[in-house]
């Protein structure tokens, strides 16, 4: 059973490694082959030398047109007895604006959907057009400073303290092998009208990092009335596309109109959503014999493609991995079983080797392979040819991390997780997030089956108004350990593992053994209760007692 065996890889020399593991049971049946990547570095290689660190100066502010004096916002909470409490000061002596927020009469705390109750008063002389023009110049200047220093060989820029008011029409994008250290500074989004924005982007970056500061949204001054789609896609940061070994650490995301942080597939300057997307040849009756690579015509339960040419994938695209799955849209298991049989063939279509594969999981293309064939289980050949299966490989973040961050008062979602592989969420704090739209503190949803091998450890959730959970809607092999939170898994979440957590309430859904796999829930303390059950109370399709 899963979890019955453990092993130690030991120590490896410095370098990049691809690790593959699969299992054969006592009947000789093979599991799919899990592929994982890791790299080994010395402590010296990980450290950034002092001569590769650039510290911003006052002269840089003038040279690049950057302003760090943009704290024009004052927040005042009005308590039920009429007394006022200033919770955020603004820079004195300059025109700004004051946001007044009435506290909830019953609780005496910040009211539900406070953005609807807040009032903004602008000081005489506050020039919105001028502030926005400065905000554009500031974010453009920050980007140029980063690009210039990266071009000159620096691996880190440390910003001066202050409040950098930036325009929502632009974003800060990090280069490869580069760290932006905010140095305790605040990147403050200027008020705007619109449904989407992004403050900092790690787009298909390798070994890039955002650390040590605050990203503050325009929650109190956003023009919700004239913004379409509930202004949901206004975000703090994104780790997207083909990003590797990148992270966001020790960053506070506060007062974001939409999502505090997000990750997933993304189009950017380096490419489209996937490296390639090829259709499979049509299926015909019979199943592949893994011993010979020939089609067994007597197999009435499986259907097999003709030879699929890999030349474009391995040659033109230069890729050595692929997956067999649906491409975009609502994903999920497309055939009777998650598993399929693949046989690899050389340029003369001579059989090389078989493999048991799993929909959405990567496969490694053998060096001599020029063709493949695929067998699936389905009701009929007509059903097989309607499955929407593709040969593809998505550009998604791998071996990335979000560590020791705070997500405070993020209106729609504290963190919106999407497509990812070997992703780490470690030591983060979520509070007062998710009061509108998706209404989640943490929402792993739109990546569907591209969310794989995700590890949550030591995260804490407090006072999130609707959903205080680590919530997952799909994905494979989510592992939760030593968290303090609620948990909600839909039955599309395959084979999760929840162990040694302090949990308020938990819901573990199950559609069927086939769709949901085996959940493992061990050593948890439940303060409020636990719900083990079927999605929406529907009966299981395979009679499996969960």
Short mmCIF file of C-alpha atoms in Angstrom, two decimals:
data_model
loop_
_atom_site.label_atom_id
_atom_site.label_comp_id
_atom_site.label_asym_id
_atom_site.label_seq_id
_atom_site.Cartn_x
_atom_site.Cartn_y
_atom_site.Cartn_z
CA UNK A 1 0.00 0.00 0.00
CA UNK A 2 1.00 3.61 -0.45
CA UNK A 3 3.18 4.64 2.44
CA UNK A 4 4.43 1.14 3.25
CA UNK A 5 7.97 1.83 2.10
CA UNK A 6 10.54 4.56 2.66
CA UNK A 7 14.09 4.98 1.42
CA UNK A 8 16.95 7.45 1.68
CA UNK A 9 18.54 8.77 -1.49
CA UNK A 10 21.76 9.51 0.36
CA UNK A 11 24.15 12.23 -0.77
CA UNK A 12 24.90 13.29 -4.33
CA UNK A 13 27.61 15.42 -5.92
CA UNK A 14 26.71 18.96 -6.99
CA UNK A 15 24.45 18.93 -10.05
CA UNK A 16 20.91 18.58 -11.39
CA UNK A 17 19.11 15.25 -11.06
CA UNK A 18 16.03 13.57 -12.46
CA UNK A 19 14.64 10.89 -10.20
CA UNK A 20 12.11 8.28 -11.35
CA UNK A 21 10.33 5.78 -9.16
CA UNK A 22 7.77 3.11 -9.81
CA UNK A 23 6.57 -0.05 -8.12
CA UNK A 24 5.65 -3.57 -9.16
CA UNK A 25 3.24 -5.42 -6.91
CA UNK A 26 3.38 -9.11 -6.04
CA UNK A 27 1.36 -9.90 -9.17
CA UNK A 28 3.89 -8.11 -11.38
CA UNK A 29 1.64 -5.14 -12.11
CA UNK A 30 3.52 -1.89 -12.56
CA UNK A 31 2.49 1.53 -11.26
CA UNK A 32 3.04 4.68 -13.25
CA UNK A 33 6.51 6.17 -12.98
CA UNK A 34 6.74 9.30 -10.87
CA UNK A 35 9.35 11.79 -12.05
CA UNK A 36 10.90 14.32 -9.68
CA UNK A 37 13.72 16.79 -10.14
CA UNK A 38 16.19 18.15 -7.65
CA UNK A 39 19.51 19.90 -7.68
CA UNK A 40 22.41 19.74 -5.28
CA UNK A 41 24.33 22.93 -4.45
CA UNK A 42 26.99 23.84 -1.95
CA UNK A 43 26.28 26.46 0.70
CA UNK A 44 28.83 28.69 -1.01
CA UNK A 45 27.02 28.43 -4.35
CA UNK A 46 23.68 29.27 -2.73
CA UNK A 47 24.99 32.39 -1.01
CA UNK A 48 25.09 35.60 -3.05
CA UNK A 49 28.55 37.22 -2.74
CA UNK A 50 28.66 40.78 -1.42
CA UNK A 51 30.02 42.06 -4.74
CA UNK A 52 26.91 40.70 -6.48
CA UNK A 53 24.51 42.59 -4.17
CA UNK A 54 23.45 46.09 -5.20
CA UNK A 55 21.98 48.38 -2.55
CA UNK A 56 19.76 51.14 -3.85
CA UNK A 57 20.90 54.69 -3.09
CA UNK A 58 19.19 58.06 -2.84
CA UNK A 59 20.89 58.93 -6.13
CA UNK A 60 19.07 56.01 -7.80
CA UNK A 61 15.72 57.52 -6.86
CA UNK A 62 16.50 60.61 -8.91
CA UNK A 63 18.32 58.79 -11.72
CA UNK A 64 15.47 56.35 -12.33
CA UNK A 65 12.52 58.61 -11.47
CA UNK A 66 11.55 56.47 -8.49
CA UNK A 67 9.59 57.86 -5.54
CA UNK A 68 9.47 56.13 -2.15
CA UNK A 69 7.36 58.75 -0.36
CA UNK A 70 3.94 57.50 -1.50
CA UNK A 71 2.24 56.91 1.86
CA UNK A 72 -0.70 59.24 1.23
CA UNK A 73 -3.28 56.92 2.83
CA UNK A 74 -4.69 57.34 6.34
CA UNK A 75 -7.08 54.71 7.72
CA UNK A 76 -9.44 55.57 10.57
CA UNK A 77 -11.69 53.05 12.31
CA UNK A 78 -14.81 54.51 13.92
CA UNK A 79 -15.93 52.45 16.90
CA UNK A 80 -19.54 51.95 17.92
CA UNK A 81 -19.27 54.57 20.69
CA UNK A 82 -18.18 57.16 18.13
CA UNK A 83 -14.51 57.24 19.08
CA UNK A 84 -11.99 57.19 16.26
CA UNK A 85 -8.86 55.06 16.08
CA UNK A 86 -6.16 55.83 13.53
CA UNK A 87 -4.79 52.46 12.41
CA UNK A 88 -2.60 53.74 9.61
CA UNK A 89 -0.96 57.13 9.36
CA UNK A 90 -0.10 58.96 6.17
CA UNK A 91 2.91 61.10 5.36
CA UNK A 92 2.46 64.38 7.16
CA UNK A 93 2.42 67.75 5.49
CA UNK A 94 1.29 66.67 2.01
CA UNK A 95 -2.17 66.28 0.48
CA UNK A 96 -3.47 62.73 0.74
CA UNK A 97 -6.75 61.05 1.62
CA UNK A 98 -8.48 59.58 4.64
CA UNK A 99 -10.44 56.32 4.64
CA UNK A 100 -13.07 56.12 7.39
CA UNK A 101 -14.39 52.67 8.26
CA UNK A 102 -17.28 52.12 10.70
CA UNK A 103 -16.74 49.10 12.93
CA UNK A 104 -19.41 46.39 13.06
CA UNK A 105 -22.04 47.36 15.64
CA UNK A 106 -22.42 43.82 16.99
CA UNK A 107 -18.81 42.67 17.05
CA UNK A 108 -16.97 45.97 17.32
CA UNK A 109 -14.57 44.69 14.70
CA UNK A 110 -13.84 45.29 11.04
CA UNK A 111 -17.15 44.78 9.23
CA UNK A 112 -17.95 42.16 6.64
CA UNK A 113 -17.08 43.47 3.16
CA UNK A 114 -15.69 46.66 4.65
CA UNK A 115 -14.92 48.06 1.18
CA UNK A 116 -18.66 48.65 0.73
CA UNK A 117 -18.90 50.66 3.95
CA UNK A 118 -15.70 52.70 3.81
CA UNK A 119 -15.74 56.38 2.86
CA UNK A 120 -12.82 58.18 1.24
CA UNK A 121 -12.16 61.91 1.68
CA UNK A 122 -9.41 63.51 -0.43
CA UNK A 123 -7.44 66.43 0.91
CA UNK A 124 -7.57 69.72 -0.95
CA UNK A 125 -4.74 69.75 -3.46
CA UNK A 126 -4.54 65.98 -3.92
CA UNK A 127 -3.94 65.59 -7.66
CA UNK A 128 -5.04 62.09 -8.70
CA UNK A 129 -3.66 62.44 -12.24
CA UNK A 130 -0.29 63.60 -10.94
CA UNK A 131 -0.10 60.79 -8.38
CA UNK A 132 -0.88 58.22 -11.08
CA UNK A 133 1.74 59.70 -13.42
CA UNK A 134 4.33 59.45 -10.64
CA UNK A 135 3.16 55.88 -9.94
CA UNK A 136 3.80 54.93 -13.58
CA UNK A 137 7.24 56.53 -13.53
CA UNK A 138 8.07 54.80 -10.24
CA UNK A 139 7.23 51.27 -11.35
CA UNK A 140 8.98 51.80 -14.68
CA UNK A 141 12.02 53.08 -12.80
CA UNK A 142 12.08 50.09 -10.45
CA UNK A 143 11.92 47.75 -13.43
CA UNK A 144 14.73 49.56 -15.26
CA UNK A 145 16.91 49.55 -12.14
CA UNK A 146 16.39 45.78 -11.77
CA UNK A 147 17.11 45.13 -15.45
CA UNK A 148 20.21 47.33 -15.46
CA UNK A 149 21.71 45.71 -12.38
CA UNK A 150 20.94 42.19 -13.63
CA UNK A 151 22.61 43.06 -16.96
CA UNK A 152 25.66 44.29 -15.03
CA UNK A 153 26.00 40.95 -13.23
CA UNK A 154 24.32 41.70 -9.93
CA UNK A 155 22.24 38.88 -8.43
CA UNK A 156 20.37 40.92 -5.82
CA UNK A 157 18.99 44.42 -5.43
CA UNK A 158 18.14 45.70 -1.94
CA UNK A 159 15.66 48.56 -2.01
CA UNK A 160 15.63 51.61 0.24
CA UNK A 161 12.91 51.74 2.91
CA UNK A 162 9.78 53.72 2.12
CA UNK A 163 6.44 53.45 0.33
CA UNK A 164 6.72 53.02 -3.44
CA UNK A 165 3.32 53.89 -4.91
CA UNK A 166 3.08 52.06 -8.25
CA UNK A 167 0.61 52.02 -11.12
CA UNK A 168 -1.67 49.05 -11.71
CA UNK A 169 -1.04 49.44 -15.45
CA UNK A 170 2.45 47.93 -15.03
CA UNK A 171 4.10 45.14 -13.07
CA UNK A 172 7.54 44.40 -11.68
CA UNK A 173 9.07 41.35 -13.38
CA UNK A 174 12.09 39.54 -11.99
CA UNK A 175 14.90 38.19 -14.19
CA UNK A 176 16.43 34.71 -13.85
CA UNK A 177 18.91 34.05 -11.04
CA UNK A 178 17.90 37.26 -9.29
CA UNK A 179 16.59 38.31 -5.87
CA UNK A 180 14.58 41.45 -5.21
CA UNK A 181 14.98 42.27 -1.52
CA UNK A 182 12.39 44.89 -0.61
CA UNK A 183 14.44 45.81 2.45
CA UNK A 184 11.30 46.29 4.51
CA UNK A 185 9.79 48.65 1.94
CA UNK A 186 6.12 48.77 0.90
CA UNK A 187 5.09 48.45 -2.75
CA UNK A 188 1.72 50.22 -2.71
CA UNK A 189 -0.74 49.90 -5.58
CA UNK A 190 -2.31 53.21 -6.57
CA UNK A 191 -6.10 53.36 -6.87
CA UNK A 192 -7.44 52.28 -10.26
CA UNK A 193 -10.48 51.04 -12.17
CA UNK A 194 -10.16 47.53 -13.53
CA UNK A 195 -10.73 43.84 -12.95
CA UNK A 196 -7.13 42.66 -13.05
CA UNK A 197 -3.63 43.71 -12.12
CA UNK A 198 -0.42 42.14 -10.87
CA UNK A 199 2.18 43.84 -8.71
CA UNK A 200 5.15 41.44 -8.93
CA UNK A 201 5.59 38.62 -11.43
CA UNK A 202 7.98 35.69 -11.38
CA UNK A 203 7.25 34.60 -14.94
CA UNK A 204 9.11 31.48 -16.12
CA UNK A 205 12.01 32.42 -13.89
CA UNK A 206 14.85 30.19 -12.74
CA UNK A 207 16.16 30.70 -9.19
CA UNK A 208 14.44 34.07 -8.70
CA UNK A 209 13.17 35.37 -5.38
CA UNK A 210 11.04 38.14 -3.88
CA UNK A 211 11.82 38.72 -0.19
CA UNK A 212 11.47 40.94 2.88
CA UNK A 213 8.75 43.54 2.45
CA UNK A 214 5.10 44.35 1.87
CA UNK A 215 2.81 44.36 -1.16
CA UNK A 216 -0.21 46.53 -0.44
CA UNK A 217 -3.24 46.70 -2.69
CA UNK A 218 -5.82 49.42 -3.34
CA UNK A 219 -8.63 47.73 -1.36
CA UNK A 220 -9.86 50.96 0.24
CA UNK A 221 -9.78 53.18 -2.85
CA UNK A 222 -10.41 50.76 -5.74
CA UNK A 223 -13.17 51.82 -8.13
CA UNK A 224 -15.35 48.72 -7.71
CA UNK A 225 -18.41 50.36 -9.26
CA UNK A 226 -16.84 50.73 -12.70
CA UNK A 227 -14.73 47.56 -12.66
CA UNK A 228 -16.06 44.41 -14.41
CA UNK A 229 -15.99 40.85 -13.03
CA UNK A 230 -15.97 41.84 -9.38
CA UNK A 231 -12.33 43.06 -9.64
CA UNK A 232 -11.31 39.52 -8.73
CA UNK A 233 -8.03 39.30 -10.65
CA UNK A 234 -6.13 42.05 -8.86
CA UNK A 235 -3.18 40.21 -7.35
CA UNK A 236 -0.10 40.75 -5.26
CA UNK A 237 2.36 38.31 -6.83
CA UNK A 238 2.42 35.40 -9.23
CA UNK A 239 4.82 32.49 -9.72
CA UNK A 240 3.83 31.42 -13.21
CA UNK A 241 4.79 29.62 -16.37
CA UNK A 242 7.97 27.56 -16.57
CA UNK A 243 9.41 28.72 -13.24
CA UNK A 244 11.95 26.57 -11.39
CA UNK A 245 13.53 26.95 -7.94
CA UNK A 246 11.90 30.35 -7.43
CA UNK A 247 10.26 31.64 -4.27
CA UNK A 248 8.50 34.39 -2.36
CA UNK A 249 9.67 34.63 1.26
CA UNK A 250 9.00 36.91 4.22
CA UNK A 251 6.56 39.05 2.26
CA UNK A 252 3.31 40.48 3.62
CA UNK A 253 0.44 40.88 1.16
CA UNK A 254 -2.26 43.13 2.56
CA UNK A 255 -5.42 44.94 1.39
CA UNK A 256 -5.39 43.30 -2.03
CA UNK A 257 -8.59 43.76 -4.02
CA UNK A 258 -8.44 40.23 -5.42
CA UNK A 259 -5.87 37.49 -4.73
CA UNK A 260 -2.90 37.84 -2.41
CA UNK A 261 -0.74 35.39 -4.34
CA UNK A 262 -1.19 32.95 -7.18
CA UNK A 263 0.65 30.42 -9.32
CA UNK A 264 -0.02 28.31 -12.41
CA UNK A 265 0.33 28.04 -16.15
CA UNK A 266 0.82 31.44 -17.75
CA UNK A 267 1.62 32.97 -21.11
CA UNK A 268 4.66 35.22 -21.00
CA UNK A 269 7.60 36.39 -23.09
CA UNK A 270 9.14 32.91 -22.97
CA UNK A 271 6.21 31.02 -24.41
CA UNK A 272 2.62 29.85 -24.49
CA UNK A 273 0.72 27.78 -21.89
CA UNK A 274 2.30 24.51 -23.04
CA UNK A 275 5.48 23.52 -24.84
CA UNK A 276 3.47 21.51 -27.36
CA UNK A 277 0.03 20.00 -27.85
CA UNK A 278 -0.36 17.13 -30.33
CA UNK A 279 -3.41 15.01 -31.10
CA UNK A 280 -3.23 11.24 -30.78
CA UNK A 281 -3.96 9.03 -33.80
CA UNK A 282 -7.37 7.38 -33.81
CA UNK A 283 -8.08 4.38 -31.59
CA UNK A 284 -8.93 0.93 -32.93
CA UNK A 285 -9.92 -2.30 -31.14
CA UNK A 286 -7.45 -4.31 -29.07
CA UNK A 287 -4.89 -3.67 -26.34
CA UNK A 288 -1.10 -3.42 -26.37
CA UNK A 289 0.84 -6.46 -25.10
CA UNK A 290 3.55 -4.98 -22.83
CA UNK A 291 5.84 -7.92 -23.56
CA UNK A 292 5.88 -7.53 -27.34
CA UNK A 293 4.44 -4.09 -28.16
CA UNK A 294 1.94 -5.83 -30.48
CA UNK A 295 -1.83 -5.30 -30.38
CA UNK A 296 -3.83 -8.15 -28.85
CA UNK A 297 -7.00 -8.14 -30.94
CA UNK A 298 -8.76 -10.44 -28.46
CA UNK A 299 -8.62 -7.77 -25.75
CA UNK A 300 -12.21 -6.53 -25.77
CA UNK A 301 -11.75 -3.96 -23.01
CA UNK A 302 -9.00 -1.79 -24.46
CA UNK A 303 -8.41 0.31 -27.55
CA UNK A 304 -5.10 1.32 -29.13
CA UNK A 305 -3.82 4.15 -31.28
CA UNK A 306 -1.70 3.87 -34.39
CA UNK A 307 1.92 5.06 -34.13
CA UNK A 308 2.32 8.65 -32.94
CA UNK A 309 5.42 10.34 -34.38
CA UNK A 310 7.56 12.03 -31.73
CA UNK A 311 9.80 13.88 -34.18
CA UNK A 312 8.23 17.28 -33.63
CA UNK A 313 8.34 16.89 -29.84
CA UNK A 314 11.90 15.59 -29.47
CA UNK A 315 13.35 17.37 -32.50
CA UNK A 316 11.68 20.70 -33.17
CA UNK A 317 10.61 21.28 -29.56
CA UNK A 318 13.62 19.59 -27.96
CA UNK A 319 11.55 18.03 -25.17
CA UNK A 320 12.27 14.71 -23.46
CA UNK A 321 9.04 14.50 -21.46
CA UNK A 322 5.35 14.41 -22.26
CA UNK A 323 2.04 13.64 -20.66
CA UNK A 324 -1.17 12.18 -22.03
CA UNK A 325 -4.17 14.18 -20.88
CA UNK A 326 -6.76 16.75 -21.71
CA UNK A 327 -5.17 20.07 -22.61
CA UNK A 328 -7.15 23.04 -21.23
CA UNK A 329 -10.54 23.58 -19.65
CA UNK A 330 -12.14 21.47 -16.94
CA UNK A 331 -9.88 18.45 -16.65
CA UNK A 332 -10.39 15.13 -14.85
CA UNK A 333 -10.13 11.46 -15.75
CA UNK A 334 -11.05 11.07 -19.42
CA UNK A 335 -11.20 7.27 -19.72
CA UNK A 336 -12.45 4.36 -17.62
CA UNK A 337 -9.16 4.25 -15.73
CA UNK A 338 -6.53 6.84 -14.83
CA UNK A 339 -3.94 4.39 -16.09
CA UNK A 340 -2.94 3.63 -19.68
CA UNK A 341 -0.36 1.44 -21.41
CA UNK A 342 2.25 3.12 -23.59
CA UNK A 343 4.75 1.30 -25.79
CA UNK A 344 7.83 3.00 -27.20
CA UNK A 345 9.32 2.22 -30.64
CA UNK A 346 12.46 3.27 -32.52
CA UNK A 347 12.67 5.02 -35.91
CA UNK A 348 11.94 1.69 -37.69
CA UNK A 349 8.93 1.14 -35.40
CA UNK A 350 10.74 -1.65 -33.62
CA UNK A 351 9.45 -2.23 -30.08
CA UNK A 352 11.69 -0.82 -27.35
CA UNK A 353 9.86 -0.91 -24.01
CA UNK A 354 6.45 -0.66 -22.32
CA UNK A 355 5.25 1.69 -19.63
CA UNK A 356 2.22 2.06 -17.41
CA UNK A 357 1.33 5.75 -17.39
CA UNK A 358 -1.16 7.94 -15.57
CA UNK A 359 -3.19 10.72 -17.11
CA UNK A 360 -1.61 14.17 -16.46
CA UNK A 361 1.59 12.65 -15.05
CA UNK A 362 4.82 13.21 -16.98
CA UNK A 363 6.61 10.40 -18.80
CA UNK A 364 10.26 10.33 -19.78
CA UNK A 365 10.85 9.64 -23.49
CA UNK A 366 13.52 6.91 -23.91
CA UNK A 367 16.62 8.07 -25.89
CA UNK A 368 15.96 5.89 -28.95
CA UNK A 369 12.19 6.40 -29.02
CA UNK A 370 10.75 7.86 -32.24
CA UNK A 371 7.15 6.62 -31.94
CA UNK A 372 4.65 5.61 -29.29
CA UNK A 373 1.31 3.85 -29.15
CA UNK A 374 -1.31 4.17 -26.40
CA UNK A 375 -3.89 1.71 -25.04
CA UNK A 376 -6.81 2.89 -22.92
CA UNK A 377 -9.82 1.26 -21.28
CA UNK A 378 -13.20 2.43 -22.59
CA UNK A 379 -16.69 1.21 -23.43
CA UNK A 380 -16.22 1.26 -27.20
CA UNK A 381 -13.97 2.48 -29.94
CA UNK A 382 -16.38 5.39 -30.46
CA UNK A 383 -16.02 6.39 -26.81
CA UNK A 384 -12.24 6.06 -27.03
CA UNK A 385 -12.11 8.49 -29.93
CA UNK A 386 -14.11 11.10 -27.98
CA UNK A 387 -11.77 11.26 -24.98
CA UNK A 388 -9.93 14.49 -25.94
CA UNK A 389 -6.58 12.94 -25.01
CA UNK A 390 -3.51 14.87 -26.19
CA UNK A 391 0.24 14.56 -26.09
CA UNK A 392 1.31 17.70 -24.26
CA UNK A 393 3.59 19.28 -21.66
CA UNK A 394 2.45 22.31 -19.70
CA UNK A 395 4.62 25.23 -18.71
CA UNK A 396 4.02 25.29 -14.97
CA UNK A 397 6.09 26.13 -11.88
CA UNK A 398 8.22 23.26 -10.53
CA UNK A 399 10.13 23.08 -7.23
CA UNK A 400 9.01 26.56 -6.17
CA UNK A 401 8.07 27.82 -2.71
CA UNK A 402 6.05 30.37 -0.76
CA UNK A 403 7.56 30.62 2.72
CA UNK A 404 6.95 32.67 5.86
CA UNK A 405 4.56 35.06 4.13
CA UNK A 406 1.50 36.79 5.59
CA UNK A 407 -1.75 37.14 3.65
CA UNK A 408 -3.88 39.71 5.47
CA UNK A 409 -7.18 41.16 4.29
CA UNK A 410 -7.01 39.82 0.73
CA UNK A 411 -10.56 40.42 -0.45
CA UNK A 412 -11.32 37.47 -2.77
CA UNK A 413 -8.70 34.84 -1.90
CA UNK A 414 -5.67 34.82 0.34
CA UNK A 415 -3.80 32.58 -2.08
CA UNK A 416 -5.09 31.12 -5.36
CA UNK A 417 -3.06 28.03 -6.25
CA UNK A 418 -3.25 26.58 -9.71
CA UNK A 419 -1.04 24.29 -11.83
CA UNK A 420 2.18 23.34 -10.02
CA UNK A 421 4.48 20.42 -9.32
CA UNK A 422 6.57 19.83 -6.20
CA UNK A 423 5.39 23.10 -4.69
CA UNK A 424 6.05 24.06 -1.06
CA UNK A 425 3.89 26.26 1.21
CA UNK A 426 5.82 26.60 4.45
CA UNK A 427 5.17 28.72 7.53
CA UNK A 428 2.64 31.12 6.03
CA UNK A 429 -0.07 33.01 7.94
CA UNK A 430 -3.55 33.65 6.52
CA UNK A 431 -6.01 36.01 8.16
CA UNK A 432 -9.13 38.08 7.32
CA UNK A 433 -9.00 36.89 3.70
CA UNK A 434 -11.77 35.74 1.38
CA UNK A 435 -14.81 37.95 1.97
CA UNK A 436 -15.96 38.27 -1.65
CA UNK A 437 -16.08 36.26 -4.93
CA UNK A 438 -14.26 32.97 -4.26
CA UNK A 439 -14.34 33.62 -0.48
CA UNK A 440 -11.35 31.42 0.37
CA UNK A 441 -8.29 31.76 2.54
CA UNK A 442 -6.46 29.24 0.33
CA UNK A 443 -8.03 27.93 -2.86
CA UNK A 444 -6.36 25.22 -4.98
CA UNK A 445 -8.79 25.09 -7.86
CA UNK A 446 -8.16 26.10 -11.44
CA UNK A 447 -5.03 23.99 -11.96
CA UNK A 448 -7.21 20.88 -11.69
CA UNK A 449 -5.09 17.77 -12.35
CA UNK A 450 -1.95 19.81 -13.03
CA UNK A 451 -1.58 20.34 -9.27
CA UNK A 452 0.74 17.52 -8.22
CA UNK A 453 2.89 16.70 -5.20
CA UNK A 454 2.13 19.81 -3.14
CA UNK A 455 3.42 20.08 0.41
CA UNK A 456 1.83 22.29 3.09
CA UNK A 457 3.73 22.50 6.36
CA UNK A 458 3.44 24.78 9.42
CA UNK A 459 0.86 27.14 7.86
CA UNK A 460 -1.53 28.95 10.23
CA UNK A 461 -5.08 30.16 9.43
CA UNK A 462 -6.90 32.61 11.70
CA UNK A 463 -10.21 34.49 11.42
CA UNK A 464 -10.77 34.11 7.71
CA UNK A 465 -14.43 35.08 7.39
CA UNK A 466 -15.94 32.35 5.17
CA UNK A 467 -13.49 29.56 4.47
CA UNK A 468 -10.66 29.13 6.99
CA UNK A 469 -9.42 26.09 5.11
CA UNK A 470 -6.73 24.78 2.93
CA UNK A 471 -9.26 23.98 0.22
CA UNK A 472 -8.46 21.74 -2.75
CA UNK A 473 -10.81 21.11 -5.66
CA UNK A 474 -8.65 18.62 -7.58
CA UNK A 475 -5.01 17.60 -7.91
CA UNK A 476 -2.86 14.63 -6.95
CA UNK A 477 -0.87 13.90 -3.80
CA UNK A 478 -1.49 16.91 -1.57
CA UNK A 479 0.40 16.46 1.71
CA UNK A 480 -0.57 18.49 4.79
CA UNK A 481 1.64 18.30 7.85
CA UNK A 482 1.88 20.33 11.09
CA UNK A 483 -0.59 23.01 9.93
CA UNK A 484 -3.08 24.90 12.13
CA UNK A 485 -6.18 25.29 9.96
CA UNK A 486 -9.42 23.85 8.69
CA UNK A 487 -9.29 21.43 5.76
CA UNK A 488 -11.73 20.91 2.89
CA UNK A 489 -11.03 18.37 0.12
CA UNK A 490 -13.41 17.77 -2.74
CA UNK A 491 -13.60 14.25 -4.12
CA UNK A 492 -11.65 15.30 -7.21
CA UNK A 493 -8.60 15.57 -4.92
CA UNK A 494 -6.75 12.31 -5.52
CA UNK A 495 -5.02 10.40 -2.69
CA UNK A 496 -4.31 13.23 -0.23
CA UNK A 497 -2.30 12.78 2.96
CA UNK A 498 -3.15 14.76 6.11
CA UNK A 499 -1.05 14.03 9.19
CA UNK A 500 -0.10 15.61 12.52
CA UNK A 501 -2.14 18.80 12.07
CA UNK A 502 -4.14 20.92 14.52
CA UNK A 503 -7.45 21.12 12.67
CA UNK A 504 -10.57 23.03 13.55
CA UNK A 505 -12.98 21.20 11.25
CA UNK A 506 -12.22 18.94 8.31
CA UNK A 507 -14.22 17.66 5.36
CA UNK A 508 -12.79 14.82 3.29
CA UNK A 509 -15.01 14.12 0.30
CA UNK A 510 -14.94 11.00 -1.85
CA UNK A 511 -16.53 10.39 -5.24
CA UNK A 512 -15.34 6.80 -5.63
CA UNK A 513 -12.22 4.76 -5.04
CA UNK A 514 -11.38 5.19 -8.71
CA UNK A 515 -11.78 8.96 -8.84
CA UNK A 516 -10.63 9.91 -5.33
CA UNK A 517 -8.03 7.25 -4.58
CA UNK A 518 -7.06 6.45 -1.01
CA UNK A 519 -7.03 9.32 1.46
CA UNK A 520 -4.66 8.97 4.41
CA UNK A 521 -5.57 10.92 7.55
CA UNK A 522 -3.32 10.20 10.53
CA UNK A 523 -2.48 11.74 13.89
CA UNK A 524 -4.60 14.88 13.56
CA UNK A 525 -6.39 16.71 16.37
CA UNK A 526 -9.88 17.93 15.41
CA UNK A 527 -11.24 20.71 17.64
CA UNK A 528 -14.67 21.07 15.99
CA UNK A 529 -15.32 17.88 14.06
CA UNK A 530 -14.71 15.82 10.96
CA UNK A 531 -16.90 14.98 7.98
CA UNK A 532 -16.07 11.90 5.92
CA UNK A 533 -18.45 11.67 3.06
CA UNK A 534 -19.54 11.54 -0.50
CA UNK A 535 -19.66 14.62 -2.68
CA UNK A 536 -23.13 16.15 -2.41
CA UNK A 537 -24.43 12.97 -0.77
CA UNK A 538 -24.35 10.98 -4.00
CA UNK A 539 -23.80 7.25 -3.84
CA UNK A 540 -20.41 5.85 -4.85
CA UNK A 541 -20.28 4.32 -8.31
CA UNK A 542 -18.20 1.32 -7.22
CA UNK A 543 -19.85 0.42 -3.91
CA UNK A 544 -16.77 1.51 -2.03
CA UNK A 545 -17.24 2.19 1.66
CA UNK A 546 -15.24 5.28 2.60
#
